[in-house]
Amino acid sequence: MIEVFGLPGYTRVKICGIRDEVTAMAAVSAGADALGFVFAPSKRMVTPERAKEIISVLPPFVAKVGVFVDSTAGDIRDVAGYVGLDVIQLHGKEPPEMCAEFSQKVIRAFRVGSTINIDEINLYSADAYLFDTLVAGQQGGTGKTFDWRLINIGSIARPVILAGGLNQDNVSQAIAAVRPYGVDVSSGVETDGVKDLNKISAFIRRVKSEG
């Protein structure tokens, strides 16, 4: 299996929407395998300059993931090189061929509604596929789940990262249903729209307890 981030043998955890050093280091201390920095317009957006400052204090064993929505390959490469990203996450309508444009590993995100087209998804030569909940007008961090039964990892060509409405109360059920490579959380570890260090720690503990 392709290793996108983390070590083999357990469910990896990505904490997305990082905007400050305190939250970043708390997530690392709690056992996060990857941290996500959003470079697309949203309430969790961070500038490349700010992301670079945060990344400069992080240990090398934690993957730094940049989340982009419909940016050009050139712009993404510029930000990735400046900031020091390990992984590119494409979270918009990027075509399959864009996955081959980067030296970093690539996660291609797909938003899931009531159905899923596995054949179309498998056309993307990314290192992993992330499945998030389809909510009109939002690109992620919706706090909404989708029907996990739609994800059959046996028919999907790449490691699966599960997102969409995950929190410490439902992540065990999600892992049991999907058996993903990793899980991704943002709003599920927030209180009043701000990252909650206790929720981050509790979420990671719950995931690690599942193996």
mmCIF file of C-alpha atoms in Angstrom, residues 96 117-126 155-158:
data_model
loop_
_atom_site.group_PDB
_atom_site.id
_atom_site.type_symbol
_atom_site.label_atom_id
_atom_site.label_comp_id
_atom_site.label_asym_id
_atom_site.label_seq_id
_atom_site.Cartn_x
_atom_site.Cartn_y
_atom_site.Cartn_z
ATOM 1 C CA PRO A 96 -7.355 13.726 -13.383
ATOM 2 C CA ASN A 117 -19.052 6.665 -9.243
ATOM 3 C CA ILE A 118 -16.071 4.452 -8.427
ATOM 4 C CA ASP A 119 -15.021 4.019 -12.064
ATOM 5 C CA GLU A 120 -14.730 7.783 -12.494
ATOM 6 C CA ILE A 121 -12.849 8.175 -9.221
ATOM 7 C CA ASN A 122 -10.338 5.477 -10.121
ATOM 8 C CA LEU A 123 -9.268 7.553 -13.146
ATOM 9 C CA TYR A 124 -7.346 9.848 -10.795
ATOM 10 C CA SER A 125 -3.751 8.721 -10.247
ATOM 11 C CA ALA A 126 -3.518 10.296 -6.794
ATOM 12 C CA SER A 155 -13.253 -1.528 -5.386
ATOM 13 C CA ILE A 156 -11.240 1.651 -4.846
ATOM 14 C CA ALA A 157 -7.782 1.800 -6.404
ATOM 15 C CA ARG A 158 -6.081 3.947 -3.770
#
